[in-house]
Tab-separated table of C-alpha atoms in Angstrom:
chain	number	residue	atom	x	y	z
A	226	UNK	CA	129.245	258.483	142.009
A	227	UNK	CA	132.014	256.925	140.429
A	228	UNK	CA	133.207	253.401	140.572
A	229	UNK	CA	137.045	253.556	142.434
A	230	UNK	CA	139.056	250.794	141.676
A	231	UNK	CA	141.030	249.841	144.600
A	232	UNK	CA	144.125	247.627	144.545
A	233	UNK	CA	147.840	247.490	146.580
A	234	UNK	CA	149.780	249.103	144.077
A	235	UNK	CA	148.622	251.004	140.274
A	236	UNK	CA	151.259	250.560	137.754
A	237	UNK	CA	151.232	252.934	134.701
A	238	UNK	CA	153.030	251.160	131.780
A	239	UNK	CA	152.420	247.477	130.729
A	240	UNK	CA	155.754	247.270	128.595
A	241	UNK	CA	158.395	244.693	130.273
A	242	UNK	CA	159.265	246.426	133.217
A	243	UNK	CA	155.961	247.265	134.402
A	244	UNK	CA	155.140	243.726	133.852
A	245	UNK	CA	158.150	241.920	135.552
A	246	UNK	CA	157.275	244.428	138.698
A	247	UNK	CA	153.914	242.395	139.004
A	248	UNK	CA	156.253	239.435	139.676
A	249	UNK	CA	158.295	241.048	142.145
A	250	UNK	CA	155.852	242.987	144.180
A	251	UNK	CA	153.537	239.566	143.843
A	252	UNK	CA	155.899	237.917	145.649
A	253	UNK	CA	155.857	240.366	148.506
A	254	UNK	CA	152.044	239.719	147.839
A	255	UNK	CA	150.898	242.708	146.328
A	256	UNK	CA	148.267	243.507	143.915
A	257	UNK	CA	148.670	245.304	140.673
A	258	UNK	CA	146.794	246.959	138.316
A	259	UNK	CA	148.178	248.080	135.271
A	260	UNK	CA	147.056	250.805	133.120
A	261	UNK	CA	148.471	251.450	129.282
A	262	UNK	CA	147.168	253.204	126.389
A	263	UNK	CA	148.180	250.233	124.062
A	264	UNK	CA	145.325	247.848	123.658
A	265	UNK	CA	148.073	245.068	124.608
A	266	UNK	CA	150.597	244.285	126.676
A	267	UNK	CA	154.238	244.698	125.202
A	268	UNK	CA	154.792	248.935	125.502
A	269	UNK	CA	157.586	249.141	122.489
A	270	UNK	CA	158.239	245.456	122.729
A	271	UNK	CA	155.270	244.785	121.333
A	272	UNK	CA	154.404	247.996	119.381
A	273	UNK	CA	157.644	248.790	118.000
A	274	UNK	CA	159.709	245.692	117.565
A	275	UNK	CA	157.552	242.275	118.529
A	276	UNK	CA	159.629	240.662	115.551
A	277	UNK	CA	162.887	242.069	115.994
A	278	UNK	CA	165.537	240.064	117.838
A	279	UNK	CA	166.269	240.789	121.756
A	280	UNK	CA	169.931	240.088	122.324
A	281	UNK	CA	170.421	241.287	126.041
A	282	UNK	CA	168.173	239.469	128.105
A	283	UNK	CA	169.555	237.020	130.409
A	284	UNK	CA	169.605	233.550	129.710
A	285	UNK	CA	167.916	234.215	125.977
A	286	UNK	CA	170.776	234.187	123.208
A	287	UNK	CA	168.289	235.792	121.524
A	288	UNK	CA	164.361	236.441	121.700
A	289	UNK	CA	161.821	238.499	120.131
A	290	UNK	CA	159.920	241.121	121.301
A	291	UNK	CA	156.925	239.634	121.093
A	292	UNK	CA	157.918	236.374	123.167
A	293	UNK	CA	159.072	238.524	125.674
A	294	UNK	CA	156.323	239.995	126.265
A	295	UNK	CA	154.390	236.534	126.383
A	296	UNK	CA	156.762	235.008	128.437
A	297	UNK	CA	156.655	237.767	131.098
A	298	UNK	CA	152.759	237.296	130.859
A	299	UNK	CA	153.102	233.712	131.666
A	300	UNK	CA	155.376	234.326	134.627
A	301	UNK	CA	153.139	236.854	135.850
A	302	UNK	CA	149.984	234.854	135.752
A	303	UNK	CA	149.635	233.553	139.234
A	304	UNK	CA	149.283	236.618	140.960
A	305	UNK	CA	146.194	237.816	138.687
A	306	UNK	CA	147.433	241.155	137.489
A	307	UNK	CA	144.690	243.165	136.163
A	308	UNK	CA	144.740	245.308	133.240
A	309	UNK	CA	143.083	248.670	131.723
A	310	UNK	CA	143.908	248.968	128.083
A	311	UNK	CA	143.603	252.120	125.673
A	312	UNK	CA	143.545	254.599	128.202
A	313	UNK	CA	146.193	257.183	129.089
A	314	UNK	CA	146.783	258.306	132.813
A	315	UNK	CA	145.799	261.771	133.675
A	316	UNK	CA	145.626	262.898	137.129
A	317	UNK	CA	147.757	261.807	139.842
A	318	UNK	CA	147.196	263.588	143.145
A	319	UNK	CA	148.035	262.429	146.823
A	320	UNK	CA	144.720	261.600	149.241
A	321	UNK	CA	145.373	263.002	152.803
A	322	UNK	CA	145.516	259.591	154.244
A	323	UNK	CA	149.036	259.567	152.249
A	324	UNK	CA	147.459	257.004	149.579
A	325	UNK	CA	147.181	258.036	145.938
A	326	UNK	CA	144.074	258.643	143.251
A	327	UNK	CA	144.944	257.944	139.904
A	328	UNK	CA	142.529	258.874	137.145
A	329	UNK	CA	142.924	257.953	133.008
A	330	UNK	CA	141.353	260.420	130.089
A	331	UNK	CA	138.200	258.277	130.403
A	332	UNK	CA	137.307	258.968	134.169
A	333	UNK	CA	137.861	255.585	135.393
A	334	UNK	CA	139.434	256.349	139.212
A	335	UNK	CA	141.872	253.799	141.140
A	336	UNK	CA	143.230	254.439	144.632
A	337	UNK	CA	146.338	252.928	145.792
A	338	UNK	CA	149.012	252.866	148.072
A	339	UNK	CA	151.811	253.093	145.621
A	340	UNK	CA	152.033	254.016	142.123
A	341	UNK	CA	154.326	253.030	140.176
A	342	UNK	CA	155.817	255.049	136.609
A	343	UNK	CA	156.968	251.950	134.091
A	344	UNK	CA	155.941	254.343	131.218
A	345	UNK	CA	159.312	254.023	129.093
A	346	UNK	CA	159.096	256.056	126.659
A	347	UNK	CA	156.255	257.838	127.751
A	348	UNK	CA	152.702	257.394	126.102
A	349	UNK	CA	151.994	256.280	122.650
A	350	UNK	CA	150.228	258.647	121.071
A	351	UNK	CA	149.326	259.500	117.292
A	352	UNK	CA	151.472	261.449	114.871
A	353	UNK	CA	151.255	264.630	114.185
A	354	UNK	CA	151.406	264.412	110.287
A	355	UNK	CA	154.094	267.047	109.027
A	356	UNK	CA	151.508	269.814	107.406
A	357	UNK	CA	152.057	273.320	107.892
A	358	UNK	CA	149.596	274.718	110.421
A	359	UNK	CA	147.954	271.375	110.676
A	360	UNK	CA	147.436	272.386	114.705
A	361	UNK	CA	144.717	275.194	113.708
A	362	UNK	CA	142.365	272.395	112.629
A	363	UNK	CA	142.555	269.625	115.385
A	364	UNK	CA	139.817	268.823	117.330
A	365	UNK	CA	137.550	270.671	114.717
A	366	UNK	CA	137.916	269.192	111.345
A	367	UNK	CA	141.165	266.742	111.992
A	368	UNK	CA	140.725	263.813	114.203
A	369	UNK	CA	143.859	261.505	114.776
A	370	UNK	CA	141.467	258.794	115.659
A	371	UNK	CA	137.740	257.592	115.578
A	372	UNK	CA	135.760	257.977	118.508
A	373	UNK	CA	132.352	258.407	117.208
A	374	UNK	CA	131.589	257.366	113.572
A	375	UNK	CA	128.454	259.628	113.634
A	376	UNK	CA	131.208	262.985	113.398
A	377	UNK	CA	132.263	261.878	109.850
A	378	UNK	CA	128.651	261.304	108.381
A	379	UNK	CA	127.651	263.458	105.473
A	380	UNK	CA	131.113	264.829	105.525
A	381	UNK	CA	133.787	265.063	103.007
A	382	UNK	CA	135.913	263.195	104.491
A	383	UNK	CA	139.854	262.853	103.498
A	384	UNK	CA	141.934	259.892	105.093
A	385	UNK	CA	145.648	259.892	104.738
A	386	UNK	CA	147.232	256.723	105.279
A	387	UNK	CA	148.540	253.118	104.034
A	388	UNK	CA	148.209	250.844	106.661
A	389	UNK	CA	145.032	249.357	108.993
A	390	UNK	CA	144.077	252.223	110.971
A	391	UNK	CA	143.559	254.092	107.058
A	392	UNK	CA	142.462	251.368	105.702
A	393	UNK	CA	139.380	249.995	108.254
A	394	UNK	CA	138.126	253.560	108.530
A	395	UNK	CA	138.258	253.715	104.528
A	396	UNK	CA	135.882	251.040	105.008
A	397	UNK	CA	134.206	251.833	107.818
A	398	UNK	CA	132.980	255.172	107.101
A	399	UNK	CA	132.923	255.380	103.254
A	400	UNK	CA	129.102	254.450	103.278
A	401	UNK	CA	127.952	257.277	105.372
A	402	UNK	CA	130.400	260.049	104.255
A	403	UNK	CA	129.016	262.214	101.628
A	404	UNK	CA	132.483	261.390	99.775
A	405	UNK	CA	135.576	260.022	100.748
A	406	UNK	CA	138.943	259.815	99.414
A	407	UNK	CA	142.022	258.145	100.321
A	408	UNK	CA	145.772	259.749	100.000
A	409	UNK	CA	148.222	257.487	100.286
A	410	UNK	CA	152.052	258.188	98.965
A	411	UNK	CA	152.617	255.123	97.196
A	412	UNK	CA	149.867	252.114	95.137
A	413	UNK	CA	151.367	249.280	98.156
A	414	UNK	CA	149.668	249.300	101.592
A	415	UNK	CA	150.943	247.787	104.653
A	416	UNK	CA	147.331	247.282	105.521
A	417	UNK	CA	146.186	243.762	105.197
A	418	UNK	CA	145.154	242.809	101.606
A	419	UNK	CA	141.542	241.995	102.291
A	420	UNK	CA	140.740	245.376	103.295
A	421	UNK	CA	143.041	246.972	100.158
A	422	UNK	CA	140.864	244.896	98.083
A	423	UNK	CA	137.625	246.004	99.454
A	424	UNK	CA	139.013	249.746	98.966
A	425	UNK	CA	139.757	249.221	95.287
A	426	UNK	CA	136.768	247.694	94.804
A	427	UNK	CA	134.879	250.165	96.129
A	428	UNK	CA	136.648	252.400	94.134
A	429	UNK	CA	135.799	250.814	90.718
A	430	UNK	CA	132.295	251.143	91.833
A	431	UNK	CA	133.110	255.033	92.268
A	432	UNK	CA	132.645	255.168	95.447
A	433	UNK	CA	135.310	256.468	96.752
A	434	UNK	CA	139.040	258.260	95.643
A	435	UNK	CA	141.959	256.872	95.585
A	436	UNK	CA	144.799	259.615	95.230
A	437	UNK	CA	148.716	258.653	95.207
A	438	UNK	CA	150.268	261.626	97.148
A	439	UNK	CA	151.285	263.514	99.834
A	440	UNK	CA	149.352	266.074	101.768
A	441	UNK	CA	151.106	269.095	101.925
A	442	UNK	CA	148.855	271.999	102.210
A	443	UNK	CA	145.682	272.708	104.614
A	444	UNK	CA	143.004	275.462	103.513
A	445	UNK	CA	139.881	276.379	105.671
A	446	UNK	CA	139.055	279.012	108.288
A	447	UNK	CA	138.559	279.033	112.479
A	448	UNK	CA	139.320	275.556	112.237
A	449	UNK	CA	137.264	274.357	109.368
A	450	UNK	CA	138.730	272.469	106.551
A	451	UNK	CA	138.143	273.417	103.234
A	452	UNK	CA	140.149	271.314	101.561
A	453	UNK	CA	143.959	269.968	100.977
A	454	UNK	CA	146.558	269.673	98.990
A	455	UNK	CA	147.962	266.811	97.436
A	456	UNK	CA	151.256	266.329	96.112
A	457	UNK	CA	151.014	262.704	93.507
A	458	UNK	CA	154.058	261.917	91.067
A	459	UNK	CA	151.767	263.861	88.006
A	460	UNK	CA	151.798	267.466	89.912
A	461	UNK	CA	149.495	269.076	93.075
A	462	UNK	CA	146.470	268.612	92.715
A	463	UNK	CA	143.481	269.864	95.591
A	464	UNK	CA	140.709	268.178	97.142
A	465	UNK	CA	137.661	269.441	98.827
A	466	UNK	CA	137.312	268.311	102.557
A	467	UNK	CA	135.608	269.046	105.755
A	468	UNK	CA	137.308	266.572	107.977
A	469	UNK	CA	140.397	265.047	107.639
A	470	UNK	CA	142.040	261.630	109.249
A	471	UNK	CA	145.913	261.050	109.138
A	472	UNK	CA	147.166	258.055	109.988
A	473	UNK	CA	150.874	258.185	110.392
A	474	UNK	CA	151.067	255.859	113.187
A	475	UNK	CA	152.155	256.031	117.035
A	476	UNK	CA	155.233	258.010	118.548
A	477	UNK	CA	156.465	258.428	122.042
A	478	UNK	CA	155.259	261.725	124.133
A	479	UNK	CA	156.084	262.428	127.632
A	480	UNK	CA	152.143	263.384	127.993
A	481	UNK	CA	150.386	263.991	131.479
A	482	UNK	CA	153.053	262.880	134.266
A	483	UNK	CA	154.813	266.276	133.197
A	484	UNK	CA	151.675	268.179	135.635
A	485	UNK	CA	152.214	265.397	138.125
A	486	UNK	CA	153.895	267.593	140.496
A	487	UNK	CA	157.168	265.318	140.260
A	488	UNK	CA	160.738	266.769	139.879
A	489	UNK	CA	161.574	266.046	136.178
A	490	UNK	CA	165.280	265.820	134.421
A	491	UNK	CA	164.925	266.417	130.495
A	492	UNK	CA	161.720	264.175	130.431
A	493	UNK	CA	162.855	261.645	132.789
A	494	UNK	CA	162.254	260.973	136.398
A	495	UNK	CA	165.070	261.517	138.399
A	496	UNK	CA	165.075	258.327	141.319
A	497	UNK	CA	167.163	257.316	144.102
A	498	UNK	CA	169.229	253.969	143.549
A	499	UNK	CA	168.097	252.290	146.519
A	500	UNK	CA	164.357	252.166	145.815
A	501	UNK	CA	163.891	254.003	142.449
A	502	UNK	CA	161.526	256.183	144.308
A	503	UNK	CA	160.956	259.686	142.663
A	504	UNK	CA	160.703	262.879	144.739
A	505	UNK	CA	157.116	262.021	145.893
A	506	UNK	CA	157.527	259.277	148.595
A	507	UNK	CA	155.515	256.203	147.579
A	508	UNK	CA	155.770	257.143	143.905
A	509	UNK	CA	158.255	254.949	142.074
A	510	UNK	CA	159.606	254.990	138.598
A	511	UNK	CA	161.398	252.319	136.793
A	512	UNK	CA	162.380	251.600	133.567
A	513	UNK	CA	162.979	253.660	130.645
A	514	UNK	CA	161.360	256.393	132.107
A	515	UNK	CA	163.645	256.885	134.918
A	516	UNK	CA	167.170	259.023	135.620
A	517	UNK	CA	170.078	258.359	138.127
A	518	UNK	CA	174.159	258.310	137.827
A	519	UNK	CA	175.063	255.981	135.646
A	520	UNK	CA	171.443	254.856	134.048
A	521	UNK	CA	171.555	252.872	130.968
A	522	UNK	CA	168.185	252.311	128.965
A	523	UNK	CA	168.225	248.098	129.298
A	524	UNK	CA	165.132	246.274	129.864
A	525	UNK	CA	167.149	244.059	131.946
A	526	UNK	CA	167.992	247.385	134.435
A	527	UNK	CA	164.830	247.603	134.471
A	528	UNK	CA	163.902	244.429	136.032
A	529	UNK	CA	166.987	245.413	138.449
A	530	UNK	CA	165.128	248.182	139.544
A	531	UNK	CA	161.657	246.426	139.946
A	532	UNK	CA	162.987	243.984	142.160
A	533	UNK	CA	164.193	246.555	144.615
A	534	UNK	CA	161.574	249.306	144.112
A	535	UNK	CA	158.730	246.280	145.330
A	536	UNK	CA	161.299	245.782	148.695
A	537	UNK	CA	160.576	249.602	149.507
A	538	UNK	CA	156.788	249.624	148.427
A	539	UNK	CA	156.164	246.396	150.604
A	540	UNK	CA	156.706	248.489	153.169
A	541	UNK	CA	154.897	251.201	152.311
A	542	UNK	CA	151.432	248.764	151.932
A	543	UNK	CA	152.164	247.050	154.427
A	544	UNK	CA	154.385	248.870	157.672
A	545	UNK	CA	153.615	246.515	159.695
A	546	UNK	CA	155.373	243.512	158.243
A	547	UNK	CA	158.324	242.456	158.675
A	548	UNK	CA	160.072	241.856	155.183
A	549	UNK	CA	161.960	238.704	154.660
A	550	UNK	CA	164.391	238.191	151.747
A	551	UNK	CA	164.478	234.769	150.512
A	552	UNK	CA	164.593	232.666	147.027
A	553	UNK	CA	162.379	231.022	144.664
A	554	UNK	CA	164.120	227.643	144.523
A	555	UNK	CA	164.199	227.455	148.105
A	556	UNK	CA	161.180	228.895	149.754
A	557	UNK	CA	157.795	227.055	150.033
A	558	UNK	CA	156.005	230.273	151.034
A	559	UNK	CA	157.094	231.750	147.222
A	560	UNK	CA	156.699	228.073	145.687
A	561	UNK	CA	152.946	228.574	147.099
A	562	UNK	CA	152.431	231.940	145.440
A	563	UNK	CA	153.688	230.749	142.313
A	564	UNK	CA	151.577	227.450	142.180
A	565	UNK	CA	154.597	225.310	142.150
A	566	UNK	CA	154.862	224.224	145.799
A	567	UNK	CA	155.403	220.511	146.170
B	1496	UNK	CA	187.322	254.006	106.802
B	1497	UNK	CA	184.922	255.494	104.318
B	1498	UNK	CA	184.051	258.829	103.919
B	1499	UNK	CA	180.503	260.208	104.418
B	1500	UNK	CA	179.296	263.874	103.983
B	1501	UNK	CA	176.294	264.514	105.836
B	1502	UNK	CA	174.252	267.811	104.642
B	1503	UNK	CA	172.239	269.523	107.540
B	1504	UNK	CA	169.084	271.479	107.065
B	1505	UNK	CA	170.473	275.040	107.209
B	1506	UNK	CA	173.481	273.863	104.695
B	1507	UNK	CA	176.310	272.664	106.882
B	1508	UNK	CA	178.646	270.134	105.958
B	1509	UNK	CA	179.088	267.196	107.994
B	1510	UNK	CA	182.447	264.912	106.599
B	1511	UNK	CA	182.736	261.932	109.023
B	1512	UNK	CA	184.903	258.688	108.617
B	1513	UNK	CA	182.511	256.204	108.986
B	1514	UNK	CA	184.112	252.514	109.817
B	1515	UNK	CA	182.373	249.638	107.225
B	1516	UNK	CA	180.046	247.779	108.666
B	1517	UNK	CA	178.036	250.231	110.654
B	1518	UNK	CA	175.116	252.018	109.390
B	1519	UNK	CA	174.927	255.417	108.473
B	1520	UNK	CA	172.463	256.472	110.885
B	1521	UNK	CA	174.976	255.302	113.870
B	1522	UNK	CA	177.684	257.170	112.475
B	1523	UNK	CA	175.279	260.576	111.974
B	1524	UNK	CA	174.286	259.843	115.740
B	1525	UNK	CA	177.964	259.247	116.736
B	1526	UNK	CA	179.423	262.962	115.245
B	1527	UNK	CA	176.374	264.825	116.603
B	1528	UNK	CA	174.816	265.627	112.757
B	1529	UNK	CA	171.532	267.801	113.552
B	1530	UNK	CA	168.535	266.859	112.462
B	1531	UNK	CA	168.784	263.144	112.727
B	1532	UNK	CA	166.777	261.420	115.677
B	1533	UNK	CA	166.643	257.608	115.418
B	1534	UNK	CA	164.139	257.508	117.873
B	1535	UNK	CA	163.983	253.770	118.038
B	1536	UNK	CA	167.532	253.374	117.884
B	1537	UNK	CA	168.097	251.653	114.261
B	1538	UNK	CA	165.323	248.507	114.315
B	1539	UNK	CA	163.666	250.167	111.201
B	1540	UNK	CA	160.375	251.299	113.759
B	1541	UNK	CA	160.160	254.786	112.978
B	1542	UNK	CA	160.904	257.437	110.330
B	1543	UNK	CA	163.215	259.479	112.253
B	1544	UNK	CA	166.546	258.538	110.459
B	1545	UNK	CA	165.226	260.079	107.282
B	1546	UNK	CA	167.440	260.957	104.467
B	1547	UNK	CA	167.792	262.260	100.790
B	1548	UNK	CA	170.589	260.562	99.226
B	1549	UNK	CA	172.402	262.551	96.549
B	1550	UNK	CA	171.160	261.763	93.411
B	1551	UNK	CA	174.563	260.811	91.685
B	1552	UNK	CA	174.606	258.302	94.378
B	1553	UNK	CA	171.476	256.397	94.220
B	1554	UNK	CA	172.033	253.373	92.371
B	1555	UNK	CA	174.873	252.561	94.522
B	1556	UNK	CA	173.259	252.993	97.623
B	1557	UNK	CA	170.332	251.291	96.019
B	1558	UNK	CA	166.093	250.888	96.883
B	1559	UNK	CA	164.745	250.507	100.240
B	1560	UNK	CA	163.324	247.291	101.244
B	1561	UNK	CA	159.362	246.742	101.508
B	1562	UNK	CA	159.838	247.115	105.213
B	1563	UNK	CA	161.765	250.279	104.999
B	1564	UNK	CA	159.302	251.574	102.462
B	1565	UNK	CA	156.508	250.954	104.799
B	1566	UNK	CA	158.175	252.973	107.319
B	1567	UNK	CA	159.060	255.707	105.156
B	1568	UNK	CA	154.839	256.102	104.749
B	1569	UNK	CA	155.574	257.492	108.316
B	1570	UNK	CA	158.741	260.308	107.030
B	1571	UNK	CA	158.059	263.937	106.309
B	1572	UNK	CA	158.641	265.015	102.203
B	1573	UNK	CA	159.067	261.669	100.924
B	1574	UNK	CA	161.215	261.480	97.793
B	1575	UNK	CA	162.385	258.947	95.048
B	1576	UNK	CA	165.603	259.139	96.887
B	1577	UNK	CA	164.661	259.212	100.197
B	1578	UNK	CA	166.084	256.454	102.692
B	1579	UNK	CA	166.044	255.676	106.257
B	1580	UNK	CA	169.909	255.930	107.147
B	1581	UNK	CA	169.484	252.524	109.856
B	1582	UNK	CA	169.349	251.135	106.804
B	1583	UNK	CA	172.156	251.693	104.709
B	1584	UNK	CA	175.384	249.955	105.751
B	1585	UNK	CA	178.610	251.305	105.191
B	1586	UNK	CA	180.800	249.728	102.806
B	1587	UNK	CA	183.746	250.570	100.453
B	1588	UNK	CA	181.585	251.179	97.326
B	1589	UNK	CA	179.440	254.271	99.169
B	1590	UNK	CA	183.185	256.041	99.486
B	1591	UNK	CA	182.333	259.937	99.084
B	1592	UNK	CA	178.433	259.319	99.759
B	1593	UNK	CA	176.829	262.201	100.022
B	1594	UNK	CA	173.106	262.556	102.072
B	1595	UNK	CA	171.293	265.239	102.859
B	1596	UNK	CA	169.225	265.786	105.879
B	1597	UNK	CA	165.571	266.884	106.108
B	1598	UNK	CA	163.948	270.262	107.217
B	1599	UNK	CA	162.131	267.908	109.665
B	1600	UNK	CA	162.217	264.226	110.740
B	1601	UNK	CA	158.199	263.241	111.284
């Protein structure tokens, strides 16, 4: 039997928006769970741009993405948001007592009232590296990441990349791959210089290849790699492989909510203005992610919109109270909620 | 203004007045030049800006930075004279510059 994880309200999407509704629906004191395929909070704040100057958030001349993100997680603290990182949202499907089941690609199953989409951008999800009928291979012999290490032993294994991701698997796996090179387009890595060190020692010790290059050919049948071509600044040259790892970092893909059932306007979410609900009742979407008249992309329209989508979801969880609008510098009953009550 | 030719996959010819000051990427965005995404909007976070600058126009335009180069790990067909166009700001000296546009952004 699996474990169901209930709570008031699931949000999908721990970027800013999804985080700042904790705050407002914790106020109108509902729980949240929050579910992101990042393995932090921040959605593009934090994988994107956590170093790059915010100009357009209220009160902040200027902040970076980063302290954004830990300042929301500070404000949010009091009302206990919990998290589930590195997983990806699958299935969303209605109960018949009008509540909602939300399951991620790893099984794990939450029930709540409300669900609300903060997904932005949509999921992050690895790169397709630009190779010619690189598709044919996936799953087979070409793995975007590293679930279980014991796939790549005895292999000949080819990893294509400069930065961590390349360069800890490099490590990782080199002593139980039959062979192992690494393909990189240029000698400087992003990764950190411990682990390029390690690599090059290793590769004075022969054992493992460095090539300087870019992969631009696949060969291999039914989805078993045979080998690939490299393209270095001395001419093509081709290596034997049976499985290959790129690593060409994250990008933005609309992913599962497209089978969700939910009316969709050129991979956004079309919503009313009133409670940014989408065409499912009790299914919101704010942020990014979202479409009406006039929309502008603005984290701080999303907040907007998480303030007014918690009003309506209040009284979804809970139709039998009566909602009372007041302020933060004025009421105790918030104060209390917050911690801050005199 | 300066001028700026952009060069689209399948050959077209893109001549834009591009006002100093703004990058090249905003003003390939801003005349609807194919083939150009800038999916993070210009903060140097993807490779999706991607451009071959003509070759008689490479010293002017000049080398990436390290962070640019670590982003163009990310770009499709990498060349010495590939840039990310979020990068390049338009000033008098790149008069008559001259990119070309990938087959395909990443």
């Amino acid at each position: 039997m699996t474990q169901v994880t209930r709570t008031d309200v699931v949000i999908v999407g721990a970027g800013p928006v999804g985080l700042f509704a904790v705050f407002e629906l914790g106020l109108l004191d509902l729980k949240c769970h929050l579910i992101d395929i990042l393995d932090r909070p921040g959605g593009q704040c934090a994988e994107l741009y956590p170093e790059k100057p915010i100009y357009d958030i209220p009160a902040w001349p200027v902040i970076s993405g980063q302290e954004l993100v830990d300042r929301l997680m500070e404000q949010i603290k009091p009302f206990q948001p919990q998290f589930t990182f590195n997983r990806m949202v699958c299935a969303l499907e209605r109960l018949e007592d009008g509540s909602f089941r939300v399951t991620t690609d790893e099984g794990e199953v939450f029930e709540a009232k409300v669900v609300v989409i903060a997904a932005g951008g949509g999921s992050f999800q690895p790169k397709r590296p630009p190779i010619p009928g690189i598709e044919a291979f996936e799953g087979k012999s070409v793995f975007y990441a590293v679930r279980r290490m014991e796939e790549f032993r005895d292999e000949d294994l080819l990893i294509v990349g400069g930065g961590d991701s390349a360069l800890d698997w490099t490590l990782n796996l080199q002593p139980i791959a039959r062979r192992l090179t690494l393909v990189h387009r240029r000698p400087e890595f992003r990764a950190a210089p411990d682990s390029v060190n390690k690599m090059l020692a290793l590769r004075d010790e022969g054992k493992l290849t460095f090539q300087i290059g870019q992969v631009t050919a696949l060969t291999g049948e039914d989805g078993q790699l045979t080998g690939a071509r490299v393209k270095g600044p001395d001419g093509e040259v081709e290596i034997a492989c049976t499985r290959l790892l790129p690593f060409f970092g994250l990008t933005m893909k609309l992913g599962p909510i497209a089978n969700w059932g939910l009316n969709l306007h050129e991979n956004l979410i079309p919503v009313d203005t009133e409670k940014f609900e989408t065409s499912e009742p009790g299914i919101f979407a704010i942020g990014d992610i979202n479409h009406y008249p006039g929309k502008l992309k603005l984290i701080l329209s999303g907040f907007h919109e998480a303030a007014l989508m918690a009003q309506a979801a209040k009284r979804i969880v809970h139709p039998d109270q009566r909602v009372v609008f007041q302020y933060t510098t004025s009421s105790t009953s918030l104060q209390k909620k917050l911690g801050v009550a005199g | 203004m300066t001028r700026i030719t952009f060069i689209a996959p399948d050959g077209t010819r893109y001549d834009v007045e591009a006002e100093n000051g703004s990058t090249v990427m905003e003003n390939a965005i801003r005349n609807g030049v194919p083939g150009i995404e800038a999916e993070c909007g210009g903060a140097c976070a993807c490779a999706t800006c991607h451009v071959y600058v003509d070759e008689e126009w490479t010293d002017t335009v000049g080398a990436p930075e390290a962070m640019e180069e670590d982003m163009l790990d990310f770009a499709y067909d990498v060349r010495p004279n590939s840039r990310l166009s979020c990068q390049i700001r338009v000033r008098d000296e790149l008069d008559g510059l001259v990119v070309t546009v990938p087959e395909r952004q990443a």
